[in-house]
Every structure is written in structure tokens, then in C-alpha cells.
Amino acid sequence: MKLSLLLLSAGALASPLRRGATKLFPVVRNGTSLLVDGKVWKAVGPNVYWLGLDENVTPPAGEPFYAPTRASYPTKERITEVMATVQALGGTMIRGHTLGISVGNPLSVWPEPGVVNERAFEPIDWAVYQAGVYGIRLLVPLIDNYDYYHGGKYNFLRWGGFDLNQRRDEKNPLVQQFYTNATIIATFKDYIKTIITHRNQYTNLSFAEDPTIFAYETGNELLGPVWGDMNSPADWVQDIAKYVKSLAPQKLVVDGTYGINKTHLGIEEVDIFSDHMYPVDTTKLQNDIKLVEAAGKPFFAGEYDWVGGNTANLQSMFKIIEESPAAIGDTFWSQFGHNAPDCNTYVDHSDGLALQYGNPKNTANQNSRIQLIRKHFIAMSQGKEIAPDEALPAVPCPAPTSPSFR
């Protein structure tokens, strides 16, 4: 198989990629900080929403494919390349939506309520296994606010007898039934149990046992019927957080509400509060951090636009996060790579925010932003300062599945 390299700079390559499996200790919270083996640990990396189920690639004939939503399973080679790229960037973790959100179509973990599709766990298991091999942690949302290809709250609403879809009904007050209807809540908990208690075929660990997954998030950008209302009720957040911890006592829980809902700050079972930055807004960021820090909890910037706006604003955001003890990290939106094992073609996404490490078609602005992200990640994860134009490490395609050193 032809081996190609992802190159992000016209300059000389940096030193070879750090590689190799390592024993992972659990991530624990101490006040506003996260610790690993007694040392402060920072959570920096990308969003890679497609690790368990993709929508961007039409697979070869005969491979599983659900045409109505273009759902398919990502290849092992694509998944492994992600881990190698995150490591090259100096990242420590990934926020991976479809490692936990997979309902409502034939390729899902739950095509229908209570029906488990074991085939759907194959890419999820591989992603968790390879993350562990590369020393990369995972933050896993459990449900989506939207009616996306991988499923979300609208699937549970429909299963509960409410004929709702996002396009028509996102402002309908009945969407709150997801948070208040006892039958829907019970069904959602059954789904959570399916995910967290699943035993990985590659590690023989349940997801509850595996320290590679350091946190579960109650959802992605959860809202009520009004945009920006942050209306995922506090009692629901507490109930779900408590249930997750009953299944997986060592896992941290992130409040998946879109924004910092002040009524949630006193929930004991929530470890981390998060917000998303579209666009990057340093005033909002500073206010979020102050609110969460005052409650004695850490803040995490779960998504942000890495390529829009001006560079100085992004640098300011990074500086605020680096200098705040209560800011545990951030994940940009979002990472893609080669259509491996095809190492000549890159996978793209339609939102204009796909970070394609090493793509020769990247603009100078994109490449300089990637270098800036790496500088930030290394400052957070290693406490080191590097030059903003330091050459980016080469990442092999295909990436090794069993790296020999780190």
C-alpha cells in the first residue's frame, strides 16, 4: 500500500511523531481542575463527530450504506489517522458525537427502541481502542438537540408518540417532552445503558470501565423550543448525570446545555460546564469562565470556529484559556483527514469548517491557523512554548495501528 505523508508546511518536517500505547489513569476532578495521576491535565483536541457513523463518504458497493441520510461506517484507517493527527497536534482528547449518539437509522446502535445493532459498535470499538493506544482521551455526548443523520432527541420524541421533526417543529413547546415525559426519559436511559455498559471487542473493557472515555456529556447543544433558551431543565440534567454515574462511577459528566444555564451550576453530579463559540467571542468566554469558576467547577469550550474571523481574536481566546486555572481546555470544530485507505483523497464536509491536516489545497490562512492551534495545544498539554510558525509533524497515511513508542 502506498504510504503518503500529511504535510502542513513548506518548511522542513519536525521530529517524528511520538507513538506507542500507554496505561491510562482515570481523569478525576479536583475543584476547578482535572487531574491524571495527581497531575493537572488539560483537555485539548478536535471535534470528530463521525468516528462511529459518517455522512460524508459513499462506501464501495456492498458495504453498509443508508442512502436517505448517506450514513456509512468510517474505515479503520480513517479512524486511526485521526488519532495520529491529534497526537501530532499536541492534543490530549477528542469530542466524538457518534461514539455515543447513534439512533434511528438501520446503521445505528439503536435502529429502533431497545433493538441493538452490534455491527454499529465495530467502528466505535475501534475508535475507543485506537484512542487508548495513542493515549488520546474521549468525551462522548449522549444525544443531539438536532434531527441529524446520526439521530437525536427527535427520534425519542417520535418513539414516544409525538410526531415531531426539527424542520417543522423546533419551536413547538412539545419538544420539551423529551425532558419531561417519563416514558421518553426511561427509553433514553435504556439507550444510555446500552452505550455505557457495552463491552469493547478489542479491549474486553466495558465503556464504563475504560479510562480512555473520561467523560460523558448529557447532549450536544441542548435547548428548548426557543433558540438560545438553554432550556434543558435542571432536574433532567441532574437525573441523567446521576444515572450516568450510577453506571460508570469514575466518569465525569459534562452539562450538554448550549450555554451556561445558571440554574444548573449547583448540580452536584455535573463536573464540567461547557459552551460553544460561533463566532469566537472573548467577552462571552470570560463571562462563562467567571460564572463556572464561582461555582467551583471547570469550564470547557466544546466547539469553536477555528478558521473564521481574525487571527488576533483566536489568539486572544487561546490566551484566556491558557491563563485561566478554571478553563480545562477546548475542542475546535472539526477534524477530517484522508479517505483512507485512499491516501490521495481528503474527506470534506459542507460547513466550511473542516480542518484537513496536510491537505495541499489548504490556504495559507488555514495552515497558519493549524500551526496556531498546535502551539496552543502544546502550551496546554505540555506547558511548552513553541514558535507559531514551527513546522508541523508529518503523519503517515495509513497511520500505524500499533505505534511502537510515544
mmCIF file of N, CA, C and O in Angstrom, residues 1 3 17 19-22 75-84 87 125-135 202 340 395-406:
data_model
loop_
_atom_site.group_PDB
_atom_site.id
_atom_site.type_symbol
_atom_site.label_atom_id
_atom_site.label_comp_id
_atom_site.label_asym_id
_atom_site.label_seq_id
_atom_site.Cartn_x
_atom_site.Cartn_y
_atom_site.Cartn_z
ATOM 1 N N MET A 1 0.847 -1.195 0.000
ATOM 2 C CA MET A 1 0.000 0.000 0.000
ATOM 3 C C MET A 1 0.877 1.238 0.000
ATOM 4 O O MET A 1 1.836 1.338 0.762
ATOM 5 N N LEU A 3 2.425 4.678 0.809
ATOM 6 C CA LEU A 3 2.468 5.471 2.027
ATOM 7 C C LEU A 3 2.664 6.920 1.653
ATOM 8 O O LEU A 3 3.615 7.267 0.949
ATOM 9 N N LEU A 17 6.766 11.572 14.707
ATOM 10 C CA LEU A 17 5.599 11.511 15.581
ATOM 11 C C LEU A 17 5.879 10.661 16.816
ATOM 12 O O LEU A 17 6.466 9.601 16.733
ATOM 13 N N ARG A 19 4.911 7.994 19.395
ATOM 14 C CA ARG A 19 3.979 6.888 19.209
ATOM 15 C C ARG A 19 4.088 5.906 20.365
ATOM 16 O O ARG A 19 5.105 5.821 21.033
ATOM 17 N N GLY A 20 3.039 5.114 20.528
ATOM 18 C CA GLY A 20 3.095 3.997 21.460
ATOM 19 C C GLY A 20 1.972 4.005 22.465
ATOM 20 O O GLY A 20 1.507 5.054 22.891
ATOM 21 N N ALA A 21 1.537 2.830 22.862
ATOM 22 C CA ALA A 21 0.462 2.709 23.831
ATOM 23 C C ALA A 21 0.975 2.984 25.232
ATOM 24 O O ALA A 21 2.138 2.822 25.537
ATOM 25 N N THR A 22 0.116 3.423 26.080
ATOM 26 C CA THR A 22 0.481 3.688 27.463
ATOM 27 C C THR A 22 -0.711 3.351 28.340
ATOM 28 O O THR A 22 -1.852 3.405 27.892
ATOM 29 N N THR A 75 -13.965 3.860 7.866
ATOM 30 C CA THR A 75 -12.988 2.779 7.824
ATOM 31 C C THR A 75 -12.051 2.855 9.036
ATOM 32 O O THR A 75 -11.869 3.912 9.647
ATOM 33 N N LYS A 76 -11.456 1.724 9.359
ATOM 34 C CA LYS A 76 -10.470 1.701 10.436
ATOM 35 C C LYS A 76 -9.314 2.647 10.138
ATOM 36 O O LYS A 76 -8.780 3.303 11.046
ATOM 37 N N GLU A 77 -8.908 2.709 8.865
ATOM 38 C CA GLU A 77 -7.777 3.563 8.503
ATOM 39 C C GLU A 77 -8.077 5.039 8.757
ATOM 40 O O GLU A 77 -7.205 5.794 9.203
ATOM 41 N N ARG A 78 -9.297 5.475 8.459
ATOM 42 C CA ARG A 78 -9.665 6.878 8.731
ATOM 43 C C ARG A 78 -9.621 7.155 10.226
ATOM 44 O O ARG A 78 -9.148 8.220 10.669
ATOM 45 N N ILE A 79 -10.142 6.228 11.003
ATOM 46 C CA ILE A 79 -10.196 6.410 12.456
ATOM 47 C C ILE A 79 -8.791 6.481 13.045
ATOM 48 O O ILE A 79 -8.479 7.372 13.856
ATOM 49 N N THR A 80 -7.923 5.572 12.636
ATOM 50 C CA THR A 80 -6.560 5.560 13.177
ATOM 51 C C THR A 80 -5.806 6.819 12.780
ATOM 52 O O THR A 80 -5.048 7.386 13.589
ATOM 53 N N GLU A 81 -5.999 7.296 11.557
ATOM 54 C CA GLU A 81 -5.322 8.527 11.138
ATOM 55 C C GLU A 81 -5.712 9.710 12.023
ATOM 56 O O GLU A 81 -4.875 10.577 12.329
ATOM 57 N N VAL A 82 -6.962 9.744 12.455
ATOM 58 C CA VAL A 82 -7.403 10.804 13.365
ATOM 59 C C VAL A 82 -6.554 10.810 14.633
ATOM 60 O O VAL A 82 -6.091 11.864 15.097
ATOM 61 N N MET A 83 -6.344 9.633 15.214
ATOM 62 C CA MET A 83 -5.588 9.549 16.466
ATOM 63 C C MET A 83 -4.157 10.025 16.281
ATOM 64 O O MET A 83 -3.621 10.776 17.114
ATOM 65 N N ALA A 84 -3.531 9.623 15.166
ATOM 66 C CA ALA A 84 -2.166 10.046 14.898
ATOM 67 C C ALA A 84 -2.086 11.552 14.682
ATOM 68 O O ALA A 84 -1.129 12.211 15.118
ATOM 69 N N GLN A 87 -2.432 13.455 18.012
ATOM 70 C CA GLN A 87 -1.163 13.383 18.731
ATOM 71 C C GLN A 87 -0.137 14.338 18.135
ATOM 72 O O GLN A 87 0.585 15.023 18.860
ATOM 73 N N ASP A 125 -15.963 0.705 18.748
ATOM 74 C CA ASP A 125 -14.968 -0.061 19.497
ATOM 75 C C ASP A 125 -13.559 0.237 18.994
ATOM 76 O O ASP A 125 -12.619 0.392 19.783
ATOM 77 N N TRP A 126 -13.407 0.280 17.678
ATOM 78 C CA TRP A 126 -12.086 0.537 17.099
ATOM 79 C C TRP A 126 -11.590 1.932 17.491
ATOM 80 O O TRP A 126 -10.423 2.122 17.836
ATOM 81 N N ALA A 127 -12.472 2.907 17.463
ATOM 82 C CA ALA A 127 -12.084 4.272 17.822
ATOM 83 C C ALA A 127 -11.635 4.355 19.279
ATOM 84 O O ALA A 127 -10.617 4.986 19.597
ATOM 85 N N VAL A 128 -12.381 3.717 20.173
ATOM 86 C CA VAL A 128 -12.012 3.744 21.591
ATOM 87 C C VAL A 128 -10.686 3.009 21.797
ATOM 88 O O VAL A 128 -9.801 3.485 22.524
ATOM 89 N N TYR A 129 -10.531 1.878 21.142
ATOM 90 C CA TYR A 129 -9.288 1.111 21.249
ATOM 91 C C TYR A 129 -8.096 1.910 20.730
ATOM 92 O O TYR A 129 -7.052 2.018 21.389
ATOM 93 N N GLN A 130 -8.224 2.484 19.536
ATOM 94 C CA GLN A 130 -7.110 3.231 18.960
ATOM 95 C C GLN A 130 -6.809 4.512 19.735
ATOM 96 O O GLN A 130 -5.655 4.908 19.872
ATOM 97 N N ALA A 131 -7.822 5.142 20.269
ATOM 98 C CA ALA A 131 -7.579 6.306 21.130
ATOM 99 C C ALA A 131 -6.708 5.903 22.312
ATOM 100 O O ALA A 131 -5.742 6.601 22.666
ATOM 101 N N GLY A 132 -7.035 4.779 22.939
ATOM 102 C CA GLY A 132 -6.232 4.306 24.055
ATOM 103 C C GLY A 132 -4.808 4.000 23.664
ATOM 104 O O GLY A 132 -3.861 4.312 24.395
ATOM 105 N N VAL A 133 -4.619 3.382 22.495
ATOM 106 C CA VAL A 133 -3.278 3.076 22.007
ATOM 107 C C VAL A 133 -2.457 4.353 21.857
ATOM 108 O O VAL A 133 -1.271 4.399 22.187
ATOM 109 N N TYR A 134 -3.079 5.410 21.376
ATOM 110 C CA TYR A 134 -2.384 6.673 21.144
ATOM 111 C C TYR A 134 -2.380 7.595 22.359
ATOM 112 O O TYR A 134 -1.853 8.697 22.304
ATOM 113 N N GLY A 135 -2.980 7.158 23.459
ATOM 114 C CA GLY A 135 -3.006 7.992 24.652
ATOM 115 C C GLY A 135 -3.949 9.169 24.543
ATOM 116 O O GLY A 135 -3.757 10.189 25.224
ATOM 117 N N TYR A 202 -12.206 -5.105 21.304
ATOM 118 C CA TYR A 202 -10.751 -5.011 21.164
ATOM 119 C C TYR A 202 -10.029 -4.899 22.504
ATOM 120 O O TYR A 202 -8.846 -5.227 22.593
ATOM 121 N N ALA A 340 -8.981 7.338 3.821
ATOM 122 C CA ALA A 340 -8.122 6.157 3.924
ATOM 123 C C ALA A 340 -8.965 4.875 3.939
ATOM 124 O O ALA A 340 -10.063 4.869 4.508
ATOM 125 N N VAL A 395 2.446 13.082 9.426
ATOM 126 C CA VAL A 395 1.629 11.968 9.905
ATOM 127 C C VAL A 395 1.493 10.973 8.762
ATOM 128 O O VAL A 395 1.029 11.341 7.681
ATOM 129 N N PRO A 396 1.900 9.732 8.943
ATOM 130 C CA PRO A 396 1.816 8.777 7.833
ATOM 131 C C PRO A 396 0.376 8.394 7.516
ATOM 132 O O PRO A 396 -0.475 8.357 8.391
ATOM 133 N N CYS A 397 0.129 8.129 6.271
ATOM 134 C CA CYS A 397 -1.154 7.568 5.833
ATOM 135 C C CYS A 397 -0.847 6.339 4.991
ATOM 136 O O CYS A 397 -0.170 6.460 3.970
ATOM 137 N N PRO A 398 -1.282 5.170 5.421
ATOM 138 C CA PRO A 398 -2.052 4.897 6.634
ATOM 139 C C PRO A 398 -1.207 5.022 7.895
ATOM 140 O O PRO A 398 -0.008 4.749 7.885
ATOM 141 N N ALA A 399 -1.843 5.436 8.972
ATOM 142 C CA ALA A 399 -1.154 5.576 10.252
ATOM 143 C C ALA A 399 -1.027 4.213 10.907
ATOM 144 O O ALA A 399 -1.866 3.334 10.710
ATOM 145 N N PRO A 400 0.000 4.025 11.731
ATOM 146 C CA PRO A 400 0.190 2.724 12.391
ATOM 147 C C PRO A 400 -0.902 2.455 13.417
ATOM 148 O O PRO A 400 -1.277 3.331 14.191
ATOM 149 N N THR A 401 -1.380 1.229 13.449
ATOM 150 C CA THR A 401 -2.416 0.859 14.428
ATOM 151 C C THR A 401 -1.816 0.429 15.751
ATOM 152 O O THR A 401 -2.522 0.405 16.769
ATOM 153 N N SER A 402 -0.539 0.070 15.753
ATOM 154 C CA SER A 402 0.155 -0.330 16.977
ATOM 155 C C SER A 402 1.473 0.426 17.061
ATOM 156 O O SER A 402 2.539 -0.156 16.824
ATOM 157 N N PRO A 403 1.424 1.709 17.343
ATOM 158 C CA PRO A 403 2.640 2.505 17.379
ATOM 159 C C PRO A 403 3.627 1.943 18.399
ATOM 160 O O PRO A 403 3.233 1.440 19.448
ATOM 161 N N SER A 404 4.907 2.098 18.103
ATOM 162 C CA SER A 404 5.932 1.427 18.919
ATOM 163 C C SER A 404 6.478 2.300 20.035
ATOM 164 O O SER A 404 7.074 1.792 20.970
ATOM 165 N N PHE A 405 6.300 3.629 19.947
ATOM 166 C CA PHE A 405 6.803 4.486 21.017
ATOM 167 C C PHE A 405 6.021 5.788 21.043
ATOM 168 O O PHE A 405 5.359 6.154 20.082
ATOM 169 N N ARG A 406 6.131 6.493 22.192
ATOM 170 C CA ARG A 406 5.480 7.792 22.328
ATOM 171 C C ARG A 406 6.482 8.803 22.791
ATOM 172 O O ARG A 406 7.400 8.492 23.517
#
